[in-house]
Coordinates of C-alpha atoms (C1' of nucleotides) in Angstrom, one line a residue:
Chain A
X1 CA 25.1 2.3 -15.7
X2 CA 25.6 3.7 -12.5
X3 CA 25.1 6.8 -13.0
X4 CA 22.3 7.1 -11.4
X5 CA 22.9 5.7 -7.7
X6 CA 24.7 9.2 -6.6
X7 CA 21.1 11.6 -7.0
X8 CA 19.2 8.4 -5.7
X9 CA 21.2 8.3 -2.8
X10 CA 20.4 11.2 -2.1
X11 CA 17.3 11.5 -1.5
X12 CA 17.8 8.5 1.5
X13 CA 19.6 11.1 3.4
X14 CA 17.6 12.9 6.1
X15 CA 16.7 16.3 5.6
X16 CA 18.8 18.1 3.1
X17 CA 22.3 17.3 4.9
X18 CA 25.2 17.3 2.5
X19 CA 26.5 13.6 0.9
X20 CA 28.7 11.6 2.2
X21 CA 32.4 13.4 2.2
X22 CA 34.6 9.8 3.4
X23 CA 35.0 6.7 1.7
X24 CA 34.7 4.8 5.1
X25 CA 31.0 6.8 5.5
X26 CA 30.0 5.2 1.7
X27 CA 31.5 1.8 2.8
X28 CA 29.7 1.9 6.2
X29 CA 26.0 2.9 3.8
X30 CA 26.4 -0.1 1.7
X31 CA 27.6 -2.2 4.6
X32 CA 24.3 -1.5 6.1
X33 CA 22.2 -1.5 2.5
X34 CA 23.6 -4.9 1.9
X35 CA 22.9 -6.7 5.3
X36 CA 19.1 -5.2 5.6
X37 CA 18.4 -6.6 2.0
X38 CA 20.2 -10.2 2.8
X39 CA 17.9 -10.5 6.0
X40 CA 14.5 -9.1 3.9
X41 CA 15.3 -11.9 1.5
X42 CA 16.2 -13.9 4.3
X43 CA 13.4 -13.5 6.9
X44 CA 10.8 -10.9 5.0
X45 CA 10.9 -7.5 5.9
X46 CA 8.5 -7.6 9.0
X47 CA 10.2 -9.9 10.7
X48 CA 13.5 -7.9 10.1
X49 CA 14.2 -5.4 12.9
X50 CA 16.1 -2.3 12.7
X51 CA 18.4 -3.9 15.4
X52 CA 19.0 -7.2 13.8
X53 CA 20.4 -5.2 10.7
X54 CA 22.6 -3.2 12.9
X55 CA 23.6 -5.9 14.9
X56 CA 24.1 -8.2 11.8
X57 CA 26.4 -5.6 10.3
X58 CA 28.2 -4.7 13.0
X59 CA 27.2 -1.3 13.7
X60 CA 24.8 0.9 16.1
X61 CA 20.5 0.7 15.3
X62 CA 21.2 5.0 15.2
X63 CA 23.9 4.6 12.4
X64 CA 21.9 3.1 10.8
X65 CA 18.9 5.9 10.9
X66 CA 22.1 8.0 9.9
X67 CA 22.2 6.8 6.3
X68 CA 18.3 5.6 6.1
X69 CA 15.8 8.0 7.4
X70 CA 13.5 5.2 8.1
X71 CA 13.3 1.6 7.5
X72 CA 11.7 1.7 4.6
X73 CA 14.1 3.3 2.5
X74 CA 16.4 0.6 3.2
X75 CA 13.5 -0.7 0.2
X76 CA 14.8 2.1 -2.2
X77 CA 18.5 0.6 -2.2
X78 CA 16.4 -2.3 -3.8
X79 CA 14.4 -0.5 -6.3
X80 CA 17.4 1.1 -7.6
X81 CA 19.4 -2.3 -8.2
X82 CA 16.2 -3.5 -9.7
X83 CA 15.6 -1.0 -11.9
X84 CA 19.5 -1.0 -13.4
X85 CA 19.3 -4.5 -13.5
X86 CA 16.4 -4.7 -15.2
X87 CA 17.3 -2.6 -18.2
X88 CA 20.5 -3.9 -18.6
X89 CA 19.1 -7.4 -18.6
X90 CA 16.4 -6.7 -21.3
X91 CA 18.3 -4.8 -23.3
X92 CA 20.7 -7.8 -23.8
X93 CA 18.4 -10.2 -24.8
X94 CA 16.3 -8.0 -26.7
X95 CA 19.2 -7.1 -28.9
X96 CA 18.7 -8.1 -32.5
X97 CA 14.9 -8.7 -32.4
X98 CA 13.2 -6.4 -34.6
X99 CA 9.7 -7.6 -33.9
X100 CA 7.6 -5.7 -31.7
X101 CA 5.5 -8.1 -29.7
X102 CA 8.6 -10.4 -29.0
X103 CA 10.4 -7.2 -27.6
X104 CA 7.6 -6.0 -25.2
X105 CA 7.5 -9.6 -24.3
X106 CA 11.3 -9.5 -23.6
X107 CA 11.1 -6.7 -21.5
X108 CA 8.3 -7.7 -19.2
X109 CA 9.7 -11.3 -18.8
X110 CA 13.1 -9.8 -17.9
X111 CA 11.3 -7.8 -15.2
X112 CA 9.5 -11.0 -13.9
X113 CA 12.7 -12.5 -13.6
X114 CA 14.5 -9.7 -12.2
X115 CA 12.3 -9.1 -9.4
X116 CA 11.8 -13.3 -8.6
X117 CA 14.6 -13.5 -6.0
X118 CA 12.3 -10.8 -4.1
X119 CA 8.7 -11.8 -4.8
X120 CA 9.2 -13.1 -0.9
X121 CA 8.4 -9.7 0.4
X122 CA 7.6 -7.8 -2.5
X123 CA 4.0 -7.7 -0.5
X124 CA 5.7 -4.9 1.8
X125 CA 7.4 -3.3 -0.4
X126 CA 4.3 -2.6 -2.9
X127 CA 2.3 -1.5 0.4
X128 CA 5.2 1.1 1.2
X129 CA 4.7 2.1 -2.7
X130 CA 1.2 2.5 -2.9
X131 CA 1.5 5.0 -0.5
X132 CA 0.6 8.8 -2.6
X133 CA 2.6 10.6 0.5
X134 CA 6.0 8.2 0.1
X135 CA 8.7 8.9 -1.6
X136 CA 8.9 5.9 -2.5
X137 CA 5.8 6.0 -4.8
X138 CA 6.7 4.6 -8.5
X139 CA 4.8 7.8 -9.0
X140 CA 6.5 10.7 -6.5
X141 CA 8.9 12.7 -7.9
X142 CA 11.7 11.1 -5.4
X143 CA 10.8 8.2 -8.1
X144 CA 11.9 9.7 -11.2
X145 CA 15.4 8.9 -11.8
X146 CA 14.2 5.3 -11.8
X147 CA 11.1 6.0 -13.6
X148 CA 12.5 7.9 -16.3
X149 CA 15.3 4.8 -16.4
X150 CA 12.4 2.0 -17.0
X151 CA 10.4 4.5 -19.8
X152 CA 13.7 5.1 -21.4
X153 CA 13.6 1.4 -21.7
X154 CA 10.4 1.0 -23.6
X155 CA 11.3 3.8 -25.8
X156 CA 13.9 1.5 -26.9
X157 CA 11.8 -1.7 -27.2
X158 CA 9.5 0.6 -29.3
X159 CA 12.5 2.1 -31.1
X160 CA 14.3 -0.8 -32.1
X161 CA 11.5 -2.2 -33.5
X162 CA 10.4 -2.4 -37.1
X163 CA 7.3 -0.9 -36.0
X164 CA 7.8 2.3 -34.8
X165 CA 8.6 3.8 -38.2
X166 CA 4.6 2.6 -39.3
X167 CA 3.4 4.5 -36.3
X168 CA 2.6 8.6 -36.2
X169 CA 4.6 11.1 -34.2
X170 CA 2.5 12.0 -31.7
X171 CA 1.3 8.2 -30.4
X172 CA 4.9 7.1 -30.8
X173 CA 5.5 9.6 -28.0
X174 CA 3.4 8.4 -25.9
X175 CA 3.5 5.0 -26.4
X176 CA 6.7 4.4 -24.0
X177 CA 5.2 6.0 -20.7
X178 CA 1.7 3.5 -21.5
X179 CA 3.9 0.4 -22.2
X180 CA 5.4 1.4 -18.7
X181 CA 2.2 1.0 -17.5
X182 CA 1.8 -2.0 -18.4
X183 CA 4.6 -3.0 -16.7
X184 CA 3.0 -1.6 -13.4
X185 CA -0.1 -3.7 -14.5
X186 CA 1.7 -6.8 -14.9
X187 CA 3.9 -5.9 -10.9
X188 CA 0.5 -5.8 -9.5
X189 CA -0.6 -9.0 -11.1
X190 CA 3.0 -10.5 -9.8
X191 CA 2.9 -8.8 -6.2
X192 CA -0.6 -10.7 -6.1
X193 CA 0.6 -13.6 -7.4
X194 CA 0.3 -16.6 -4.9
X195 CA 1.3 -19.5 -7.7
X196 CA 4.3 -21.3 -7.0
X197 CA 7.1 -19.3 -9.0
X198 CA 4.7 -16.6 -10.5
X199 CA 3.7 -19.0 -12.8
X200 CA 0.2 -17.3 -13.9
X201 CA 2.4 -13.3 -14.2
X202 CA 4.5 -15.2 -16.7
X203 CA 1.5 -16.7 -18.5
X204 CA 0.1 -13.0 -18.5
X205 CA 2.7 -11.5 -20.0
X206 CA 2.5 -13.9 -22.4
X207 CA -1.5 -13.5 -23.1
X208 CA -1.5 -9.4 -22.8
X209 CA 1.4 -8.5 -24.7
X210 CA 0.3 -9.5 -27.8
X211 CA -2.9 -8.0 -27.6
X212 CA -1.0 -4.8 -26.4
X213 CA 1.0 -5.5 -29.8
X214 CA -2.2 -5.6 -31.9
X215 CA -4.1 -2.9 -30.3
X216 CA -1.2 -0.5 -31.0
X217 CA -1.2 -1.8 -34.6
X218 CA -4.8 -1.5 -35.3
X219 CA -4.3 1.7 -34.4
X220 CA -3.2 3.0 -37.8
X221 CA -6.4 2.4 -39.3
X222 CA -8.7 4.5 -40.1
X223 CA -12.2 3.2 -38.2
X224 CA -9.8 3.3 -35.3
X225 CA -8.7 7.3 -35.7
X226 CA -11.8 9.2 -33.2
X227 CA -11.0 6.5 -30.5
X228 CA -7.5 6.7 -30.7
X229 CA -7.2 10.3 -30.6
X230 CA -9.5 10.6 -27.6
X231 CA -7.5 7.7 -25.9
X232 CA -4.4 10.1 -26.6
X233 CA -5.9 13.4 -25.2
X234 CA -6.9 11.5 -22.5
X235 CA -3.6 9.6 -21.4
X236 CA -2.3 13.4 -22.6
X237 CA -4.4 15.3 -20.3
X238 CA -4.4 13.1 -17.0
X239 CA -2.0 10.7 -17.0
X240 CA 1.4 11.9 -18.0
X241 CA 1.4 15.1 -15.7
X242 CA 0.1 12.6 -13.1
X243 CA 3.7 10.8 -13.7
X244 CA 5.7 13.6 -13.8
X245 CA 5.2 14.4 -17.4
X246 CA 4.7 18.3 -17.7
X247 CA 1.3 18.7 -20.3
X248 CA 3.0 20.0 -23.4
X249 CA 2.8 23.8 -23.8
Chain B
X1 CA -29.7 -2.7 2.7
X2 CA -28.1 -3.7 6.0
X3 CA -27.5 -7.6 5.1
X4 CA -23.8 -7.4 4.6
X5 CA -22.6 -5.7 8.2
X6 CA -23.2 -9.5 9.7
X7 CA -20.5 -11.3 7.7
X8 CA -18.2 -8.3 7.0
X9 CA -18.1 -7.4 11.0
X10 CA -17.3 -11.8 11.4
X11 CA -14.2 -11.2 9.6
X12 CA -12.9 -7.9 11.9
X13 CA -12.9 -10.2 15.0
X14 CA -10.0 -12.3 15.7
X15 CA -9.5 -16.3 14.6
X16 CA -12.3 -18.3 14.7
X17 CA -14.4 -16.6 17.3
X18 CA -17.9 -16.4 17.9
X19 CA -20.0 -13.8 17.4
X20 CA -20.8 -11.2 20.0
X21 CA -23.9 -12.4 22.0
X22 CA -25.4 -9.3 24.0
X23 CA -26.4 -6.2 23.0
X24 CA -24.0 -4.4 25.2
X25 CA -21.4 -5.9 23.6
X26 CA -22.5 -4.8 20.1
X27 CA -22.9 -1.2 21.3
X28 CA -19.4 -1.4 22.9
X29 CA -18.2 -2.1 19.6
X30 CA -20.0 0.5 17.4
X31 CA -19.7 3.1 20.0
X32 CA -15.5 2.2 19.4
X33 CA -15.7 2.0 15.8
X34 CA -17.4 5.7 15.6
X35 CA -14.9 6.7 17.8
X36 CA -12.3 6.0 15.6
X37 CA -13.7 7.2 13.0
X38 CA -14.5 10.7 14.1
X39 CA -10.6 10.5 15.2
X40 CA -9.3 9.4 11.9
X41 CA -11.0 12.3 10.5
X42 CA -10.2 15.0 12.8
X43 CA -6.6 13.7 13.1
X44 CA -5.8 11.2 10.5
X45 CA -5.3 7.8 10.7
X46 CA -1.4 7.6 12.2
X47 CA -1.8 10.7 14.5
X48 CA -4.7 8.7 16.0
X49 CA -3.3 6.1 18.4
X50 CA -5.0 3.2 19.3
X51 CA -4.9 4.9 23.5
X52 CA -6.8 7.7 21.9
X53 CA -9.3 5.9 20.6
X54 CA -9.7 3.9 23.9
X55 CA -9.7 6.8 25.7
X56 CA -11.7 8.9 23.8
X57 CA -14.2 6.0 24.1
X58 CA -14.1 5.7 27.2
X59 CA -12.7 1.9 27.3
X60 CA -9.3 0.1 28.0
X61 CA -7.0 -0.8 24.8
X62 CA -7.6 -4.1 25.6
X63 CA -11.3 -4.2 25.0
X64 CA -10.5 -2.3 21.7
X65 CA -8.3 -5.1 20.2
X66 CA -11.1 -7.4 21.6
X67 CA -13.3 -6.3 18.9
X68 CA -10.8 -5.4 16.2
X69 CA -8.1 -7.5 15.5
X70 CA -6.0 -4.3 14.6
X71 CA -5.8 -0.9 13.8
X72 CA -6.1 -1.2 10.1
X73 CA -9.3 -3.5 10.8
X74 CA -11.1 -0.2 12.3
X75 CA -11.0 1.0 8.6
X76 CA -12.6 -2.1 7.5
X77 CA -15.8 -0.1 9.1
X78 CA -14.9 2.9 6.9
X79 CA -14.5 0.4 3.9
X80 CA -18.6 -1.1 4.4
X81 CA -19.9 1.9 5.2
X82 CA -19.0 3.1 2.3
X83 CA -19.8 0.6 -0.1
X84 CA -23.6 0.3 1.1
X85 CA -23.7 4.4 1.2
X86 CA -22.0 5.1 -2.5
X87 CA -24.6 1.8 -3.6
X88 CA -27.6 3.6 -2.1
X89 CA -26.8 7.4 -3.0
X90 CA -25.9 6.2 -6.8
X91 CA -29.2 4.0 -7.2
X92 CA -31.2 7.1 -6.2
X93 CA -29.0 9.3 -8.6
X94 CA -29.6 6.5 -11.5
X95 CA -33.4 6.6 -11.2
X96 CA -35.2 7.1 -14.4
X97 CA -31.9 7.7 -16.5
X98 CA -31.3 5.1 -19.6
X99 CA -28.3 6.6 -21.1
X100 CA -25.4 4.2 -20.6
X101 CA -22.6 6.9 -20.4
X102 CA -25.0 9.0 -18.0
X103 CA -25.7 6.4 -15.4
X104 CA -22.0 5.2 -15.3
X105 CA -20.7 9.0 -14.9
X106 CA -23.6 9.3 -12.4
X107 CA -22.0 5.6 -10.5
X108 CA -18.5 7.0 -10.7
X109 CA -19.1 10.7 -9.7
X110 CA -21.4 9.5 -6.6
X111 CA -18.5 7.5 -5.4
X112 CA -16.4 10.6 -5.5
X113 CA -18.7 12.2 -3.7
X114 CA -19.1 9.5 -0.8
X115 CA -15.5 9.4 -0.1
X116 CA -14.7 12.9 -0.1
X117 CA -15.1 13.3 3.9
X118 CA -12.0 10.9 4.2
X119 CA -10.2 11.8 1.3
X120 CA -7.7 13.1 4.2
X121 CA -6.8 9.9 5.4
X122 CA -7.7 8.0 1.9
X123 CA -3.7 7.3 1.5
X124 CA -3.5 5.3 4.7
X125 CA -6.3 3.6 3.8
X126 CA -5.1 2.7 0.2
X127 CA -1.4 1.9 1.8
X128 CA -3.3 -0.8 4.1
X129 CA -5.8 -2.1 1.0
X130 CA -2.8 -2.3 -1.3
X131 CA -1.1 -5.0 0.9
X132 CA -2.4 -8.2 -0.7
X133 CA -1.5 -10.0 2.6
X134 CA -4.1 -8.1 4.3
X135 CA -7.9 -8.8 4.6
X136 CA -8.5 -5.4 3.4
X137 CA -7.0 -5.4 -0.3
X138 CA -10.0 -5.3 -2.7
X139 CA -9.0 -8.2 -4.4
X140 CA -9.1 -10.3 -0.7
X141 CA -11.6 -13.0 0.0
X142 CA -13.0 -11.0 3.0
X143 CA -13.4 -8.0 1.1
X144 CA -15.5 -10.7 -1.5
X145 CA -19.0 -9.0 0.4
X146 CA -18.1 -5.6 -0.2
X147 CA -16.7 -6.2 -4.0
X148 CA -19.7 -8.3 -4.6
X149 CA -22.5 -4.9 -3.8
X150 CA -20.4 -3.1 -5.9
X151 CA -20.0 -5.2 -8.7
X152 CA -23.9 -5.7 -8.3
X153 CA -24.6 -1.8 -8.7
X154 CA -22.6 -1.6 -12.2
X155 CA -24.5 -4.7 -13.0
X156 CA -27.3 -2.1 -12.7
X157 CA -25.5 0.7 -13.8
X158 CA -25.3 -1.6 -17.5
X159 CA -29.2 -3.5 -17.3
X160 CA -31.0 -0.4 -16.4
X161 CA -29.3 1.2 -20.0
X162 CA -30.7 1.0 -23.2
X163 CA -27.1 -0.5 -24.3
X164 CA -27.6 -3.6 -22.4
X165 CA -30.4 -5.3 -25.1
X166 CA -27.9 -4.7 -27.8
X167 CA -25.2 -6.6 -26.7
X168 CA -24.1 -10.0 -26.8
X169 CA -25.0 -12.0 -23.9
X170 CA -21.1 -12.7 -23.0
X171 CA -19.7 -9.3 -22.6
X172 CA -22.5 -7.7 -20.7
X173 CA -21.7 -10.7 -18.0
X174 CA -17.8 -9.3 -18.0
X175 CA -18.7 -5.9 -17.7
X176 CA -20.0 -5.6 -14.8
X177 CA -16.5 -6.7 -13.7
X178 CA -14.6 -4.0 -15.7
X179 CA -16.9 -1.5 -15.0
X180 CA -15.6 -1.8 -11.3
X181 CA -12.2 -1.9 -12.0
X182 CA -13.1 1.0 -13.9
X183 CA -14.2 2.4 -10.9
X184 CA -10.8 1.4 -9.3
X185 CA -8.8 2.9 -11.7
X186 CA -11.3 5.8 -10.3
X187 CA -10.1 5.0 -6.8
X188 CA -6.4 4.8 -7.5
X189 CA -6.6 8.8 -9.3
X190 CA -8.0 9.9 -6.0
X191 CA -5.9 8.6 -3.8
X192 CA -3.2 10.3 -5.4
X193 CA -5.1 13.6 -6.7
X194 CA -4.0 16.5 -4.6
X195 CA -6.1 19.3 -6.1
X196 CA -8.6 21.0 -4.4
X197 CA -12.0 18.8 -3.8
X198 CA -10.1 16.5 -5.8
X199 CA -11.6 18.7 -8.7
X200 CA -8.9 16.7 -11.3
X201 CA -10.8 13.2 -10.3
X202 CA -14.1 15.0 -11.3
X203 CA -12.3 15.8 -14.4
X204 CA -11.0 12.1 -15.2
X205 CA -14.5 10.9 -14.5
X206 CA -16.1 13.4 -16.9
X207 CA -13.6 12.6 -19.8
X208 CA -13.0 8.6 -19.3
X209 CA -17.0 7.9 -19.0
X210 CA -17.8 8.5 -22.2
X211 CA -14.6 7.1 -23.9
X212 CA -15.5 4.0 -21.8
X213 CA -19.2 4.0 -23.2
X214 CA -17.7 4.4 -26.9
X215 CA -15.5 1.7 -26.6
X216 CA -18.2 -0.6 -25.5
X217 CA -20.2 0.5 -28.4
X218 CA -17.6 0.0 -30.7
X219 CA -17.4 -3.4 -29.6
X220 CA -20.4 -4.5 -31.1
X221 CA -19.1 -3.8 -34.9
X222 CA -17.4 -6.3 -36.8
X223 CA -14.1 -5.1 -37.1
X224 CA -13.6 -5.1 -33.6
X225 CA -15.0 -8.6 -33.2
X226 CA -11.0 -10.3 -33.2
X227 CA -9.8 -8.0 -30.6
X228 CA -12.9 -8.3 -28.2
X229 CA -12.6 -11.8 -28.1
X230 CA -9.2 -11.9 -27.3
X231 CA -9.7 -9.6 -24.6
X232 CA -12.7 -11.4 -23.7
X233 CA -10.7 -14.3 -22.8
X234 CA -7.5 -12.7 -21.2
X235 CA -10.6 -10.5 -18.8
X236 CA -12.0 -14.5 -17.9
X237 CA -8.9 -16.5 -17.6
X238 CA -6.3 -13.7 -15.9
X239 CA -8.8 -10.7 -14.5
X240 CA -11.8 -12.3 -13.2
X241 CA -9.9 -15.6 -11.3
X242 CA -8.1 -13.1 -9.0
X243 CA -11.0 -11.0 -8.0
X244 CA -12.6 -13.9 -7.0
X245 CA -14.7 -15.0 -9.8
X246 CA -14.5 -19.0 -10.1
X247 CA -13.2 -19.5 -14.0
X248 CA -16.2 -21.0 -15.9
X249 CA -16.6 -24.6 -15.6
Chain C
dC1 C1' 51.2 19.3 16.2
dC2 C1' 47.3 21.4 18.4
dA3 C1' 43.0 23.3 18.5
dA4 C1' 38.6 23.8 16.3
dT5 C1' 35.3 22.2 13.5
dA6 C1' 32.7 18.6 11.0
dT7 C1' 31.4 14.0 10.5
dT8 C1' 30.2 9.6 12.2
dT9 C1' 28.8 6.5 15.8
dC10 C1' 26.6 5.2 19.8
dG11 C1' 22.8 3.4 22.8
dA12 C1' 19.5 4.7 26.2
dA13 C1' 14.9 6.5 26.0
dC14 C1' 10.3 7.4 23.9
dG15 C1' 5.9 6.5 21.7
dT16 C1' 3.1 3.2 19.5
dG17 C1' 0.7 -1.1 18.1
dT18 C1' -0.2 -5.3 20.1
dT19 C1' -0.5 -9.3 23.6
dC20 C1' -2.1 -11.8 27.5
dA21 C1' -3.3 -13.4 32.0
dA22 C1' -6.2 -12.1 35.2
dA23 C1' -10.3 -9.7 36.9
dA24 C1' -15.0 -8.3 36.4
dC25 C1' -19.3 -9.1 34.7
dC26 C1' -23.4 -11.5 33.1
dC27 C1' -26.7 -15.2 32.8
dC28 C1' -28.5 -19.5 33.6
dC29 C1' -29.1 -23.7 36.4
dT30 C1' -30.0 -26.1 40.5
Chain D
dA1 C1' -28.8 -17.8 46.9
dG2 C1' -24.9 -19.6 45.2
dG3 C1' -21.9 -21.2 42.0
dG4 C1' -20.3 -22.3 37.3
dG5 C1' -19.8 -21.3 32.6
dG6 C1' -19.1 -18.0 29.0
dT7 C1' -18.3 -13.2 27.7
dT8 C1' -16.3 -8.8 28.3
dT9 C1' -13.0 -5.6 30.3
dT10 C1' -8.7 -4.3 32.1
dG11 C1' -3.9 -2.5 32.2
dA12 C1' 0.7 -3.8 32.7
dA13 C1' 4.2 -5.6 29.7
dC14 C1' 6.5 -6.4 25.3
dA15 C1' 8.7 -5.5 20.7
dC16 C1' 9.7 -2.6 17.4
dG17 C1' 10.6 1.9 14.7
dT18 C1' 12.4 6.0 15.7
dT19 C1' 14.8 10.1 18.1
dC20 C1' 18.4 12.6 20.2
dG21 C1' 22.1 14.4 22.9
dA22 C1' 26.5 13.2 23.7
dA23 C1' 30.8 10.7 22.7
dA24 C1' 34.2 9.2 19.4
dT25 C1' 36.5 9.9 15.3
dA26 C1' 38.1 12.3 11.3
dT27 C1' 39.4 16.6 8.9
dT28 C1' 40.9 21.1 8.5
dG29 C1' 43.4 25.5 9.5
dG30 C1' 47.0 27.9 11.8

DNA sequence: CCAATATTTCGAACGTGTTCAAAACCCCCT
DNA sequence: AGGGGGTTTTGAACACGTTCGAAATATTGG
């Protein structure tokens, strides 16, 4: 579960200095981590200053820069809770369902939910991820602890269903790295999402996924073979490398 | 041609104010937008401060933020330009051809081709467009000029084919739509392509054209009628209200 | 227990985007 | 010509993210 946060971490650090040694160093980090997030969710991010969450914990605005390189990976701290608490969530109330749709559906309104307390300044966080040269990038390789987390996920919601038996080899392989882009589909749709609650992203979800669901079903049949395997070479070719999926060999 | 610079250069100037009356004043302006841009692309966009751009101008900082309400609006004149140049250099490209998969490769490679000058800079720019708090976001009302000539050239891209008689009179008024987020999907492998000439976007273009083309073509059969119209209505109620299309009445 | 070394903390200083009140300029009216 | 309105221009000042050398503190080795 939290297996993860210790090569996250990591990559916050300046440079290629060596982790934390202390206990007091890792209490000070999460100190900070914790205070910047409260103000964010408090005041936004822009109106959160470096000095406020330095002052509001207690501590000096270059301590701070000790544990965060910048400001925005104070955002990472965020995107790793997310992410853990997102699986853990779905996979909870997924558990016992056995029909496809229902799970994807699970699994995307778990993320909705997940990510509400936050939708306040999710604005900056998405601009911080859109950009290709940030680590922070759901697509950079400083991303892929928590990107191979969430398609782990969907390989489950494909898994568990009674589906994935029906389906062939090769598509079923693929199928967990697409549904996790629909995910991203349906975080833009949030992050633009100006109805009170996210009202329409939840109505979404609950339009696209079942189309999702049927499209990967029609897929068996036969008038749907040439388009499919084009589709497949295609995602194969130029969008799984893109995401830190080496081409197969 | 040049019909759109009026409103989109409204929106760059801060609140509510008037438009600039003298010529001087609307050679001041260009004269710092160029500037910029010939900075932006010697530089790139954060190694350029707004001082250098003043300087290099030959102006005060001052009279810069008189004309643009920020930084990131100075891209704004990046964003027009292009829009009216990519429109222009594809229409000429498109001449004569009536193969639906030809013209739309032809739309989507010419675009590649407009933006490759500032491909250096392009994640800045995406980082700013990506902010759905900004003016700049494609999906913004302000951008609603720029979106509307492009959306207007795949309009073309479609009618000028010898696909557009044969199909029904509700999809080919979507398309035109998906055919630019096509073309934003486009935008989005760019930004983050880091090969040479950005040879791998010339590749996705090359392979997703046609696939697009097919699928469209496939639409019309009758097994395929169920699943269009679902995702006929999911494009009209979820896609089309956020990019600024009014739902239908 | 002390010295030496490593880790953590500090806060003043720097560069940058942005603001704003005042000055300069321009044009028209009497 | 002079003055009064709007428009344009100025540059000093501000706030914030970030840096960095030095101080404080902890850890280790003899």
């Amino acid at each position: 579960m939290d297996d993860a946060t210790e090569p996250a971490r990591a990559s916050e650090l300046p440079g290629g200095r060596a982790l934390p040694k202390t206990d007091k160093s890792e209490q000070t980090r999460a100190l900070i981590l914790e205070t910047a997030m409260r103000l964010f969710k408090e005041r936004g991010y822009d109106k959160t200053t470096m000095r406020a969450i330095a002052a509001e914990a207690g501590v000096s605005v270059g301590n701070a820069y000790y544990y965060f390189a910048s400001k925005e990976f104070l955002i990472q701290g965020f995107y790793d809770q997310m992410t853990h608490a997102h699986a853990a969530d779905a996979r909870s109330r997924m558990a016992g369902k056995k029909d496809f749709a229902e799970r994807l559906g699970i699994a995307l309104d778990s993320w909705v939910d997940c990510a509400a307390e936050y939708h306040g300044f999710a604005s900056q966080f998405f601009r911080t991820a859109a950009d290709p040269t940030s680590s922070l990038s759901p697509f950079s390789n400083e991303s892929h602890p928590a990107r191979a987390t969430a398609v782990e996920l969907f390989h489950e919601v494909l898994n568990g269903s009674d589906l994935a038996p029906k389906l062939d080899a090769e598509l079923a392989d693929l199928l967990p790295e697409l549904l996790w882009l629909h995910l991203m589909v349906v975080v833009l749709y949030w992050v633009f999402d100006r109805t009170p609650d996210t009202e329409r992203t939840r109505e979404f979800v609950t339009r696209s996924t079942p189309m999702a669901a049927r499209v990967i079903n029609l897929s068996r049949y036969r008038v749907f073979r040439p388009i499919v395997r084009d589709a497949k070479s295609l995602i194969q070719d130029f969008i799984l490398p893109t995401i830190g999926r080496t081409a197969k060999p």
